[in-house]
Coordinates of C-alpha atoms in Angstrom, one line a residue:
X1 CA 6.0 -22.8 14.5
X2 CA 6.0 -19.1 13.8
X3 CA 9.1 -18.0 12.0
X4 CA 11.2 -15.0 13.0
X5 CA 11.4 -12.2 10.5
X6 CA 14.9 -13.3 9.6
X7 CA 13.8 -16.9 8.8
X8 CA 10.7 -16.0 6.8
X9 CA 10.9 -17.2 3.2
X10 CA 10.7 -14.4 0.6
X11 CA 7.7 -13.4 -1.4
X12 CA 8.6 -15.5 -4.4
X13 CA 8.2 -18.7 -2.3
X14 CA 4.5 -17.9 -2.2
X15 CA 4.3 -18.9 -5.9
X16 CA 5.0 -22.5 -4.8
X17 CA 2.1 -22.6 -2.4
X18 CA -1.5 -23.5 -3.2
X19 CA -2.9 -20.8 -0.9
X20 CA -1.3 -18.1 -3.2
X21 CA -0.2 -19.4 -6.6
X22 CA -3.5 -20.4 -8.2
X23 CA -5.0 -17.1 -7.0
X24 CA -2.0 -15.1 -8.4
X25 CA -2.2 -16.7 -11.8
X26 CA -6.0 -16.4 -12.0
X27 CA -5.8 -12.7 -11.4
X28 CA -2.8 -12.4 -13.7
X29 CA -4.6 -14.0 -16.6
X30 CA -7.7 -12.0 -15.9
X31 CA -5.8 -8.7 -16.0
X32 CA -3.9 -9.8 -19.2
X33 CA -7.1 -10.9 -20.9
X34 CA -8.9 -7.7 -20.0
X35 CA -6.1 -5.5 -21.5
X36 CA -5.5 -7.7 -24.5
X37 CA -9.2 -7.3 -25.4
X38 CA -9.5 -3.5 -24.7
X39 CA -6.2 -2.6 -26.4
X40 CA -7.0 -4.7 -29.5
X41 CA -10.4 -3.0 -29.7
X42 CA -8.9 0.4 -29.3
X43 CA -6.3 -0.2 -32.0
X44 CA -8.9 -1.7 -34.3
X45 CA -11.3 1.3 -34.0
X46 CA -8.5 3.8 -34.1
X47 CA -6.5 2.5 -37.1
X48 CA -8.5 -0.1 -39.0
X49 CA -12.2 0.9 -39.0
X50 CA -14.2 4.0 -39.8
X51 CA -17.0 4.4 -37.2
X52 CA -19.0 7.5 -38.0
X53 CA -20.4 7.9 -34.5
X54 CA -17.1 7.4 -32.7
X55 CA -14.1 9.4 -34.0
X56 CA -10.7 7.6 -33.6
X57 CA -9.4 10.2 -31.2
X58 CA -12.4 9.5 -28.9
X59 CA -12.1 5.7 -29.0
X60 CA -9.8 5.4 -26.0
X61 CA -11.9 7.8 -23.9
X62 CA -15.2 6.0 -24.7
X63 CA -13.7 2.5 -24.0
X64 CA -12.2 3.8 -20.7
X65 CA -15.4 5.4 -19.6
X66 CA -17.5 2.3 -20.4
X67 CA -15.0 0.2 -18.4
X68 CA -15.0 2.5 -15.3
X69 CA -18.8 3.0 -15.2
X70 CA -19.6 -0.4 -13.5
X71 CA -17.1 0.4 -10.7
X72 CA -19.2 3.4 -9.8
X73 CA -22.5 1.5 -10.1
X74 CA -21.8 -1.9 -8.7
X75 CA -18.7 -1.8 -6.5
X76 CA -20.9 -1.6 -3.4
X77 CA -22.9 -4.7 -4.4
X78 CA -19.8 -6.7 -5.2
X79 CA -18.3 -5.9 -1.8
X80 CA -21.4 -7.3 -0.2
X81 CA -21.2 -10.5 -2.3
X82 CA -17.6 -11.0 -1.3
X83 CA -18.3 -10.6 2.4
X84 CA -21.4 -12.8 2.3
X85 CA -20.1 -15.7 0.2
X86 CA -17.0 -17.9 0.0
X87 CA -14.5 -15.8 -1.9
X88 CA -13.3 -18.8 -4.0
X89 CA -16.9 -19.4 -5.1
X90 CA -17.1 -15.7 -6.2
X91 CA -13.8 -16.0 -8.1
X92 CA -15.0 -19.1 -10.0
X93 CA -18.2 -17.3 -10.8
X94 CA -16.2 -14.4 -12.2
X95 CA -14.2 -16.7 -14.4
X96 CA -17.3 -18.3 -15.8
X97 CA -18.6 -14.8 -16.5
X98 CA -15.3 -14.0 -18.2
X99 CA -15.7 -17.0 -20.5
X100 CA -19.2 -15.9 -21.5
X101 CA -18.1 -12.3 -22.2
X102 CA -15.1 -13.4 -24.3
X103 CA -17.2 -15.7 -26.4
X104 CA -19.6 -12.8 -27.1
X105 CA -16.5 -10.6 -27.8
X106 CA -15.2 -13.3 -30.2
X107 CA -18.5 -12.9 -32.1
X108 CA -18.0 -9.2 -32.1
X109 CA -14.5 -9.4 -33.5
X110 CA -15.5 -12.0 -36.1
X111 CA -18.4 -9.9 -37.3
X112 CA -16.5 -6.6 -36.8
X113 CA -19.5 -5.4 -34.8
X114 CA -18.4 -2.4 -32.7
X115 CA -21.6 -2.2 -30.6
X116 CA -21.2 -5.8 -29.4
X117 CA -17.6 -5.1 -28.6
X118 CA -18.4 -2.0 -26.6
X119 CA -21.1 -3.9 -24.7
X120 CA -18.4 -6.4 -23.9
X121 CA -16.2 -3.6 -22.6
X122 CA -19.0 -2.7 -20.2
X123 CA -19.4 -6.3 -19.2
X124 CA -15.7 -6.7 -18.6
X125 CA -15.9 -3.6 -16.4
X126 CA -18.6 -5.4 -14.4
X127 CA -16.4 -8.5 -14.3
X128 CA -13.5 -6.5 -12.8
X129 CA -15.9 -4.7 -10.4
X130 CA -16.9 -8.0 -8.9
X131 CA -13.3 -9.3 -8.8
X132 CA -11.9 -6.2 -7.2
X133 CA -13.0 -6.7 -3.6
X134 CA -12.2 -10.4 -3.8
X135 CA -8.6 -9.6 -5.0
X136 CA -7.7 -7.8 -1.9
X137 CA -10.0 -9.4 0.6
X138 CA -8.6 -12.9 -0.2
X139 CA -5.0 -12.1 0.7
X140 CA -5.4 -11.3 4.5
X141 CA -7.5 -14.5 4.8
X142 CA -4.6 -16.6 3.6
X143 CA -1.4 -14.7 4.4
X144 CA -0.2 -13.6 7.9
X145 CA 1.0 -10.1 8.8
X146 CA 4.6 -10.8 7.8
X147 CA 3.5 -12.1 4.4
X148 CA 1.0 -9.4 3.6
X149 CA 3.3 -6.8 2.2
X150 CA 5.1 -9.3 0.0
X151 CA 1.9 -10.9 -1.2
X152 CA 0.5 -7.4 -2.1
X153 CA 3.8 -6.6 -3.9
X154 CA 3.5 -9.8 -5.9
X155 CA -0.1 -9.1 -6.9
X156 CA 0.7 -5.4 -7.8
X157 CA 3.7 -6.5 -9.8
X158 CA 1.8 -9.3 -11.5
X159 CA -1.1 -6.9 -12.4
X160 CA 1.2 -4.4 -14.1
X161 CA 3.1 -7.1 -16.0
X162 CA -0.2 -8.6 -17.1
X163 CA -1.4 -5.2 -18.2
X164 CA 1.8 -4.7 -20.2
X165 CA 1.8 -8.2 -21.8
X166 CA -1.9 -7.9 -22.5
X167 CA -1.6 -4.6 -24.3
X168 CA 1.5 -5.6 -26.3
X169 CA -0.2 -8.9 -27.3
X170 CA -3.4 -7.2 -28.3
X171 CA -1.6 -4.6 -30.4
X172 CA 0.5 -7.2 -32.1
X173 CA -2.3 -9.7 -32.8
X174 CA -4.8 -7.2 -34.1
X175 CA -2.2 -5.8 -36.5
X176 CA -1.8 -9.1 -38.3
X177 CA -3.2 -8.4 -41.8
X178 CA -6.6 -10.0 -42.5
X179 CA -6.7 -12.5 -39.6
X180 CA -5.7 -10.3 -36.7
X181 CA -9.1 -9.9 -35.2
X182 CA -9.7 -13.7 -35.4
X183 CA -6.5 -14.3 -33.4
X184 CA -7.6 -11.8 -30.8
X185 CA -10.9 -13.6 -30.5
X186 CA -9.2 -17.0 -30.0
X187 CA -6.7 -15.5 -27.6
X188 CA -9.3 -13.9 -25.4
X189 CA -11.4 -17.1 -25.1
X190 CA -8.3 -19.2 -24.5
X191 CA -7.0 -17.0 -21.6
X192 CA -10.5 -17.0 -20.0
X193 CA -10.6 -20.9 -20.2
X194 CA -7.1 -21.3 -18.8
X195 CA -8.0 -18.9 -16.0
X196 CA -11.1 -20.9 -15.1
X197 CA -9.1 -24.1 -14.9
X198 CA -6.5 -22.6 -12.6
X199 CA -9.2 -21.0 -10.4
X200 CA -10.4 -24.5 -9.6
X201 CA -7.2 -25.0 -7.5
X202 CA -7.8 -21.9 -5.3
X203 CA -8.5 -23.1 -1.7
X204 CA -11.7 -22.4 0.1
X205 CA -12.0 -18.9 1.6
X206 CA -15.0 -19.0 3.9
X207 CA -17.5 -16.2 4.2
X208 CA -16.6 -13.5 6.8
X209 CA -20.2 -12.4 7.2
X210 CA -22.6 -15.1 6.0
X211 CA -25.7 -13.5 7.7
X212 CA -25.3 -10.2 5.8
X213 CA -28.5 -9.0 4.3
X214 CA -28.0 -7.8 0.7
X215 CA -28.9 -4.3 -0.2
X216 CA -29.4 -4.2 -4.0
X217 CA -29.8 -0.5 -4.2
X218 CA -26.4 0.7 -5.6
X219 CA -26.8 4.3 -4.5
X220 CA -27.7 3.7 -0.9
X221 CA -25.2 0.8 -0.6
X222 CA -22.4 3.0 -2.1
X223 CA -23.1 5.6 0.6
X224 CA -23.3 3.0 3.3
X225 CA -19.9 1.6 2.2
X226 CA -18.3 5.0 2.3
X227 CA -19.7 5.6 5.8
X228 CA -18.4 2.1 6.8
X229 CA -14.9 2.9 5.6
X230 CA -15.1 6.3 7.4
X231 CA -15.6 4.6 10.8
X232 CA -11.8 3.8 10.9
X233 CA -10.3 7.2 10.1
X234 CA -6.8 5.8 9.4
X235 CA -8.3 3.3 6.9
X236 CA -10.5 5.9 5.2
X237 CA -7.7 8.4 4.8
X238 CA -5.5 5.6 3.5
X239 CA -8.2 4.9 0.9
X240 CA -8.0 8.5 -0.2
X241 CA -4.2 8.2 -0.4
X242 CA -4.6 5.1 -2.7
X243 CA -7.2 6.9 -4.8
X244 CA -4.8 9.8 -5.2
X245 CA -2.2 7.4 -6.5
X246 CA -4.7 6.3 -9.2
X247 CA -5.3 10.0 -10.0
X248 CA -1.6 10.5 -10.3
X249 CA -1.0 7.4 -12.4
X250 CA -4.0 8.0 -14.7
X251 CA -2.5 11.4 -15.7
X252 CA 0.7 9.8 -17.0
X253 CA -0.9 6.7 -18.6
X254 CA -3.5 8.8 -20.4
X255 CA -0.9 11.2 -21.8
X256 CA 1.8 8.7 -22.9
X257 CA 0.7 8.5 -26.6
X258 CA 0.5 12.3 -27.0
X259 CA 3.7 12.8 -24.9
X260 CA 5.6 10.3 -27.1
X261 CA 4.3 11.9 -30.3
X262 CA 4.1 15.6 -29.6
X263 CA 6.9 16.1 -27.0
X264 CA 9.4 13.3 -27.5
X265 CA 8.7 13.2 -31.3
X266 CA 8.6 9.4 -31.4
X267 CA 6.5 6.9 -33.2
X268 CA 4.0 4.3 -31.7
X269 CA 6.9 2.1 -30.5
X270 CA 8.2 4.9 -28.4
X271 CA 4.8 5.2 -26.7
X272 CA 4.9 1.5 -26.0
X273 CA 8.4 1.9 -24.6
X274 CA 7.1 4.5 -22.1
X275 CA 4.4 2.0 -21.0
X276 CA 7.1 -0.7 -20.6
X277 CA 9.3 1.5 -18.5
X278 CA 6.4 2.6 -16.4
X279 CA 5.2 -1.0 -15.8
X280 CA 8.7 -2.2 -14.9
X281 CA 9.1 0.6 -12.5
X282 CA 5.8 -0.1 -10.7
X283 CA 6.6 -3.8 -10.6
X284 CA 10.1 -3.2 -9.2
X285 CA 8.8 -0.8 -6.5
X286 CA 6.1 -3.3 -5.5
X287 CA 8.6 -6.1 -5.1
X288 CA 11.1 -3.8 -3.2
X289 CA 8.5 -3.2 -0.5
X290 CA 9.0 -6.5 1.1
X291 CA 12.8 -6.1 1.3
X292 CA 12.6 -2.6 2.6
X293 CA 9.9 -3.3 5.1
X294 CA 11.6 -6.4 6.5
X295 CA 8.4 -8.4 5.9
X296 CA 6.2 -6.2 8.0
X297 CA 3.4 -3.8 6.8
X298 CA 5.8 -0.8 6.8
X299 CA 3.8 2.3 6.1
X300 CA 6.9 4.4 6.6
X301 CA 7.6 3.6 2.9
X302 CA 4.6 5.7 1.9
X303 CA 6.1 9.2 2.5
X304 CA 9.3 8.0 0.8
X305 CA 7.2 6.9 -2.2
X306 CA 5.4 10.3 -2.2
X307 CA 8.6 12.2 -2.2
X308 CA 10.0 10.2 -5.1
X309 CA 6.8 10.6 -7.1
X310 CA 7.0 14.4 -6.8
X311 CA 10.7 14.7 -7.3
X312 CA 10.8 12.7 -10.6
X313 CA 7.4 14.1 -11.9
X314 CA 8.9 17.6 -11.5
X315 CA 12.2 16.5 -13.0
X316 CA 10.3 15.0 -16.0
X317 CA 9.1 18.5 -16.8
X318 CA 12.6 19.9 -16.8
X319 CA 13.9 16.8 -18.8
X320 CA 11.3 17.1 -21.5
X321 CA 10.5 20.8 -22.0
X322 CA 13.6 21.7 -24.0
X323 CA 13.8 18.7 -26.5
X324 CA 14.5 19.8 -30.0
X325 CA 11.7 19.3 -32.6
X326 CA 12.3 16.5 -35.2
X327 CA 10.5 14.1 -37.5
X328 CA 9.0 11.0 -36.0
X329 CA 11.8 9.0 -34.3
X330 CA 12.0 5.2 -34.4
X331 CA 12.5 3.3 -31.2
X332 CA 16.2 2.9 -32.0
X333 CA 16.7 6.6 -32.8
X334 CA 14.9 7.6 -29.6
X335 CA 17.0 5.3 -27.4
X336 CA 20.1 6.5 -29.2
X337 CA 19.6 10.1 -28.2
X338 CA 21.2 10.8 -24.8
X339 CA 18.7 13.5 -23.9
X340 CA 16.0 10.9 -23.8
X341 CA 17.7 8.8 -21.2
X342 CA 16.9 11.2 -18.5
X343 CA 13.2 11.1 -19.5
X344 CA 13.2 7.3 -19.2
X345 CA 15.0 7.4 -15.9
X346 CA 12.5 9.9 -14.5
X347 CA 9.6 7.7 -15.7
X348 CA 11.2 4.5 -14.2
X349 CA 11.9 6.1 -10.8
X350 CA 8.6 7.9 -10.7
X351 CA 6.7 4.6 -11.1
X352 CA 9.1 2.7 -8.8
X353 CA 8.3 5.2 -6.0
X354 CA 4.6 4.9 -6.9
X355 CA 5.0 1.2 -6.2
X356 CA 6.6 1.9 -2.8
X357 CA 3.7 4.3 -2.1
X358 CA 0.8 2.1 -3.0
X359 CA 1.6 -1.4 -1.7
X360 CA 2.0 -0.5 2.0
X361 CA -1.3 1.4 1.8
X362 CA -3.2 -1.5 0.4
X363 CA -1.6 -3.8 3.1
X364 CA -2.6 -1.4 5.9
X365 CA -6.2 -1.2 4.7
X366 CA -6.3 -5.0 4.6
X367 CA -4.7 -5.4 8.0
X368 CA -6.8 -2.7 9.8
X369 CA -10.2 -3.4 8.3
X370 CA -12.5 -5.7 10.2
X371 CA -12.6 -9.1 8.5
X372 CA -16.4 -9.1 8.3
X373 CA -16.4 -5.8 6.5
X374 CA -13.1 -6.0 4.5
X375 CA -14.5 -6.6 1.1
X376 CA -17.0 -3.7 1.4
X377 CA -14.1 -1.5 2.5
X378 CA -12.2 -2.5 -0.7
X379 CA -15.4 -1.8 -2.6
X380 CA -15.4 1.7 -1.2
X381 CA -11.8 2.0 -2.3
X382 CA -12.8 1.0 -5.8
X383 CA -15.6 3.6 -5.9
X384 CA -13.1 6.3 -4.8
X385 CA -10.5 5.1 -7.3
X386 CA -13.0 5.4 -10.1
X387 CA -14.1 8.9 -9.0
X388 CA -10.5 10.1 -8.7
X389 CA -9.7 8.8 -12.2
X390 CA -12.7 10.5 -13.7
X391 CA -11.6 13.8 -12.0
X392 CA -8.1 13.2 -13.3
X393 CA -9.3 12.8 -16.9
X394 CA -11.5 16.0 -16.6
X395 CA -8.6 17.9 -15.0
X396 CA -6.1 17.0 -17.7
X397 CA -8.7 17.9 -20.3
X398 CA -9.2 21.3 -18.8
X399 CA -5.5 22.0 -18.5
X400 CA -4.8 21.0 -22.1
X401 CA -7.8 23.0 -23.3
X402 CA -6.2 26.0 -21.5
X403 CA -3.1 25.5 -23.6
X404 CA -0.9 24.0 -20.9
X405 CA 1.8 21.8 -22.4
X406 CA 2.0 18.1 -21.4
X407 CA 5.3 18.7 -19.5
X408 CA 3.6 21.6 -17.7
X409 CA 0.7 19.2 -16.7
X410 CA 3.4 16.8 -15.3
X411 CA 4.9 19.7 -13.3
X412 CA 1.5 20.7 -11.9
X413 CA 0.7 17.1 -10.9
X414 CA 4.1 16.7 -9.3
X415 CA 3.6 19.8 -7.2
X416 CA 0.0 18.8 -6.4
X417 CA 1.3 15.4 -5.2
X418 CA 3.6 17.0 -2.7
X419 CA 0.8 19.2 -1.3
X420 CA -1.7 16.3 -1.1
X421 CA 0.8 13.9 0.4
X422 CA 1.8 16.5 3.1
X423 CA -1.9 17.0 3.9
X424 CA -2.6 13.3 4.2
X425 CA 0.5 12.7 6.4
X426 CA -0.6 15.5 8.7
X427 CA -4.1 14.1 8.9
X428 CA -2.7 10.7 9.6
X429 CA 0.6 11.3 11.5
X430 CA 1.3 7.6 11.8
X431 CA 2.7 7.7 8.2
X432 CA 5.2 10.4 9.1
X433 CA 6.1 8.8 12.4
X434 CA 6.7 5.5 10.7
X435 CA 8.8 7.3 8.1
X436 CA 11.0 8.8 10.9
X437 CA 11.3 5.3 12.4
X438 CA 12.2 3.9 9.0
X439 CA 15.0 6.4 8.6
X440 CA 16.4 5.8 12.1
X441 CA 16.4 2.0 11.8
X442 CA 18.0 2.0 8.3
X443 CA 20.4 4.9 8.3
X444 CA 21.2 6.0 11.9
X445 CA 21.2 2.4 13.3
X446 CA 21.4 -1.1 11.9
X447 CA 18.4 -2.3 13.7
X448 CA 17.6 -6.0 14.1
X449 CA 14.6 -7.6 15.9
X450 CA 14.6 -11.0 17.4
X451 CA 11.3 -12.6 18.6
X452 CA 9.3 -10.0 16.7
X453 CA 6.5 -12.6 16.4
X454 CA 5.9 -12.2 20.1
X455 CA 4.6 -8.6 19.6
X456 CA 0.9 -9.3 19.1
X457 CA -0.7 -8.2 15.8
X458 CA -4.2 -7.9 17.4
X459 CA -5.7 -7.5 20.8
X460 CA -4.7 -5.5 23.8
X461 CA -1.3 -6.0 25.4
X462 CA 1.2 -4.2 27.6
X463 CA 4.8 -3.9 26.4
X464 CA 7.5 -3.4 29.0
X465 CA 11.0 -2.3 28.0
X466 CA 14.2 -1.0 29.5
X467 CA 14.7 2.7 29.0
X468 CA 18.1 3.5 27.5
X469 CA 17.7 6.5 25.2
X470 CA 15.3 9.2 24.0
X471 CA 15.0 7.3 20.8
X472 CA 13.6 4.1 22.4
X473 CA 10.0 4.7 21.4
X474 CA 11.0 5.3 17.8
X475 CA 12.8 1.9 17.7
X476 CA 9.9 0.1 19.4
X477 CA 7.5 1.7 16.9
X478 CA 9.6 0.4 14.0
X479 CA 9.5 -3.1 15.4
X480 CA 5.8 -3.3 15.9
X481 CA 3.3 -4.2 13.2
X482 CA 0.8 -1.7 14.6
X483 CA 0.7 1.5 16.5
X484 CA 1.9 1.6 20.2
X485 CA 0.8 4.2 22.7
X486 CA 3.6 5.1 25.1
X487 CA 3.5 6.3 28.7
X488 CA 6.4 8.8 29.2
X489 CA 7.8 11.1 31.8
X490 CA 6.0 14.5 31.5
X491 CA 9.3 16.4 31.5
X492 CA 10.2 15.1 28.0
X493 CA 7.2 17.0 26.6
X494 CA 8.9 20.3 27.5
X495 CA 11.8 19.6 25.2
X496 CA 11.5 21.6 21.9
X497 CA 11.7 19.0 19.2
X498 CA 11.1 15.8 21.2
X499 CA 8.0 17.3 22.9
X500 CA 6.4 18.0 19.5
X501 CA 7.3 14.6 18.2
X502 CA 5.9 12.7 21.2
X503 CA 2.7 14.8 21.2
X504 CA 2.3 13.8 17.6
X505 CA 2.8 10.2 18.7
X506 CA 0.0 10.7 21.2
X507 CA 2.2 9.6 24.0
X508 CA 0.7 9.8 27.5
X509 CA 2.5 12.2 29.8
X510 CA 2.8 10.9 33.4
X511 CA 4.1 12.6 36.6
X512 CA 4.8 11.0 39.9
X513 CA 1.8 10.7 42.3
X514 CA 3.6 12.9 44.8
X515 CA 4.4 15.7 42.3
X516 CA 1.1 15.9 40.4
X517 CA -1.6 13.4 41.5
X518 CA -4.0 14.8 38.9
X519 CA -1.6 14.1 36.0
X520 CA -0.8 10.7 37.5
X521 CA -4.5 9.6 37.6
X522 CA -5.1 11.1 34.2
X523 CA -2.3 9.1 32.7
X524 CA -3.6 5.8 34.1
X525 CA -7.1 6.7 32.9
X526 CA -5.8 7.2 29.3
X527 CA -3.7 4.0 29.5
X528 CA -6.8 2.0 30.6
X529 CA -8.8 3.5 27.8
X530 CA -6.1 2.4 25.3
X531 CA -6.2 -1.2 26.6
X532 CA -10.0 -1.1 26.5
X533 CA -9.9 -0.3 22.8
X534 CA -7.7 -3.3 22.2
X535 CA -4.5 -1.4 21.5
X536 CA -0.9 -1.8 22.5
X537 CA 0.4 0.1 25.4
X538 CA 4.1 0.5 26.3
X539 CA 5.6 1.5 29.6
X540 CA 9.2 1.9 30.8
X541 CA 8.9 0.5 34.3
X542 CA 12.2 2.0 35.5
X543 CA 10.5 5.4 35.3
X544 CA 13.5 7.3 34.0
X545 CA 16.3 7.0 31.4
X546 CA 19.3 5.1 32.7
X547 CA 22.2 7.2 33.7
X548 CA 24.8 4.4 33.7
X549 CA 23.6 1.9 31.1
X550 CA 22.4 -0.6 33.8
X551 CA 18.9 -1.9 34.2
X552 CA 17.1 -0.1 37.0
X553 CA 14.5 -1.2 39.5
X554 CA 11.1 -1.8 37.9
X555 CA 8.2 0.2 39.6
X556 CA 4.7 -1.1 40.2
X557 CA 2.7 0.8 37.6
X558 CA 2.2 -2.3 35.5
X559 CA 0.4 -3.9 38.4
X560 CA -2.0 -1.0 38.7
X561 CA -2.9 -1.4 35.0
X562 CA -3.4 -5.1 35.2
X563 CA -5.8 -4.6 38.1
X564 CA -8.4 -3.2 35.7
X565 CA -7.1 -4.7 32.4
X566 CA -5.8 -8.2 32.8
X567 CA -4.0 -8.4 29.4
X568 CA -0.8 -10.2 28.3
X569 CA 2.5 -8.5 29.2
X570 CA 5.3 -8.7 26.6
X571 CA 8.9 -8.1 27.9
X572 CA 11.2 -6.3 25.6
X573 CA 14.9 -5.5 25.8
X574 CA 16.8 -2.9 23.8
X575 CA 20.4 -3.8 23.2
X576 CA 23.6 -1.7 22.5
X577 CA 21.9 1.7 22.7
X578 CA 23.9 2.8 25.6
X579 CA 26.7 5.1 24.3
X580 CA 24.7 6.4 21.4
X581 CA 24.1 10.1 21.0
X582 CA 20.5 9.8 22.3
X583 CA 21.7 8.2 25.6
X584 CA 22.9 10.0 28.7
X585 CA 26.4 8.5 28.6
X586 CA 27.9 12.1 28.7
X587 CA 25.5 13.3 31.4
X588 CA 22.9 14.5 29.0
X589 CA 21.8 13.3 25.6
X590 CA 22.8 14.7 22.2
X591 CA 25.9 16.5 23.3
X592 CA 27.8 15.0 20.3
X593 CA 25.6 14.2 17.4
X594 CA 26.4 10.8 15.8
X595 CA 29.1 10.2 18.4
X596 CA 29.3 6.5 17.2
X597 CA 28.8 7.4 13.6
X598 CA 26.1 6.0 11.4
X599 CA 24.8 2.4 11.0
X600 CA 25.4 1.4 14.6
X601 CA 24.2 -2.1 15.3
X602 CA 21.4 -2.0 17.9
X603 CA 18.8 -4.6 18.6
X604 CA 15.5 -5.5 20.2
X605 CA 14.6 -8.8 21.7
X606 CA 11.0 -9.6 22.4
X607 CA 10.2 -12.4 24.9
X608 CA 7.1 -14.5 25.0
X609 CA 4.1 -12.9 26.7
X610 CA 3.4 -13.4 30.4
X611 CA -0.1 -13.9 31.6
X612 CA -1.4 -11.4 34.2
X613 CA -1.1 -14.0 37.0
X614 CA 2.6 -14.4 36.3
X615 CA 3.5 -10.7 36.5
X616 CA 5.3 -8.9 39.3
X617 CA 7.7 -6.0 38.9
X618 CA 10.6 -8.3 40.1
X619 CA 9.6 -11.1 37.6
X620 CA 9.4 -8.6 34.7
X621 CA 12.8 -7.1 35.7
X622 CA 14.4 -10.5 35.8
X623 CA 12.9 -11.5 32.4
X624 CA 14.1 -8.3 30.7
X625 CA 17.6 -8.8 32.2
X626 CA 17.6 -12.3 30.7
X627 CA 16.6 -10.9 27.3
X628 CA 19.4 -8.3 27.6
X629 CA 21.9 -11.1 28.1
X630 CA 20.9 -13.1 25.1

């Protein structure tokens, strides 16, 4: 039985289920091992060895570049492999590959052979390139729409915790006098072996496109993947939004050591503290997504995340620019200085909002991508991420070379984030519209949904609802897991703010056949096109807003639509909206803003779908009346 949103178990319950737990721990151990290896190598080359052809200050850059290179070259190929073959088979292959790479890396650590270790960095980049599309294509194959945000939040949180633990462990192990590099070698091989054992428990994930013909040319396939992603413009622009988040995050992660030393005047432990705070913030924001989204894919969180990222990046500039110079501070001394608390709060909240920004975007891409192409779409995302991170590194280098300070770089990135986010949200208004719906349903109203599982997550359907207030479409939009196109009275488009909002929503204006027969037919043509495209269409069969709070007579427009498009019809009932400021209780709406105050309880009840043969205006009216009474 499908559970209602209220009864769904939370995201942590997924860790008790075979469809998620083995996958989660496999990717967790892979991320931890990857970072243990890379960070131990970076510390060893920077502090313990003298490599004439690689200065210590270049070690991190060289290792990072070698790791990213396979993402550019082989992401497209890995996306094809994931779509063509069982994802579980691909995961197990990746874990065998990891064991081989770590055995070779163990030899490199044992012999202190830097070329072997750098080759292993390149191979681990290839390992992660192959695993990347599997990581995000696996989830929508095993989790439903209500679980997808929580599952992504868990994976995102797990990844950053694994990165943190891996880097801390790598730093501690390699620093052990004499035997440190041996412990690193044993640790890397042990984590790879444990990961392979756990991967054996991952359930089968059948191929989504077994007949796919492989294109082994990385250049042409990369271009083909980007074109494939661009076919769904919302998905493609969401990929750009995700890649921008990686650009944003890469700036901070790359500057933490220098920021800790040159601006905060702290030692190596202070740099580690910044990474810990950042990772905890990302993890917390990722986990909060499920709570705030009420277990839907709620992209209204994305603008909220973008706002927070800019606000706290800009405040980090003001918090850090005036710190007094001092000798290197220990961790205790740093924490004991009150001026530094604001810096840590800014970092924590900046990263928390980055988690709120990224998780819904990943979930949207997974949900809106065709199953047969999903892994290749994720591969396109990985290619864009790599490109944006390279541009980020070059951009930061140019700014520092031009004598900008690190706090000034943070200020510039914070302002750029606001500009880029605004541009993306105007290109994809759905983000902004869902944000408005998010605010209304959390702050203006206390909005509850019953029977939300009856609103279909795929395929064409007509939603019919009573019409109580101007805000009805906003509430219905918040309750739906995907976009709804509304048919609305053409007069509303003449209102100053509401008209702009509903045009942005791509609502279909309709006039009566008697008043404007051309507009009437045009509206039905647009409605039929919406259903032909497999989308949701909502109509208010009463035709007008209620003037007395009572359910009016349902007109026959739905029957005209069903004549050409025999799709399911889902009855909806909005409850307790009559009397709110957006209703006509005082003759016209919005005479007294917030006349019932804030956090008014209102609700939506969704009934089970009626098949076209069961539908008549009278039957629909009776069904909506029943739902209103529940």
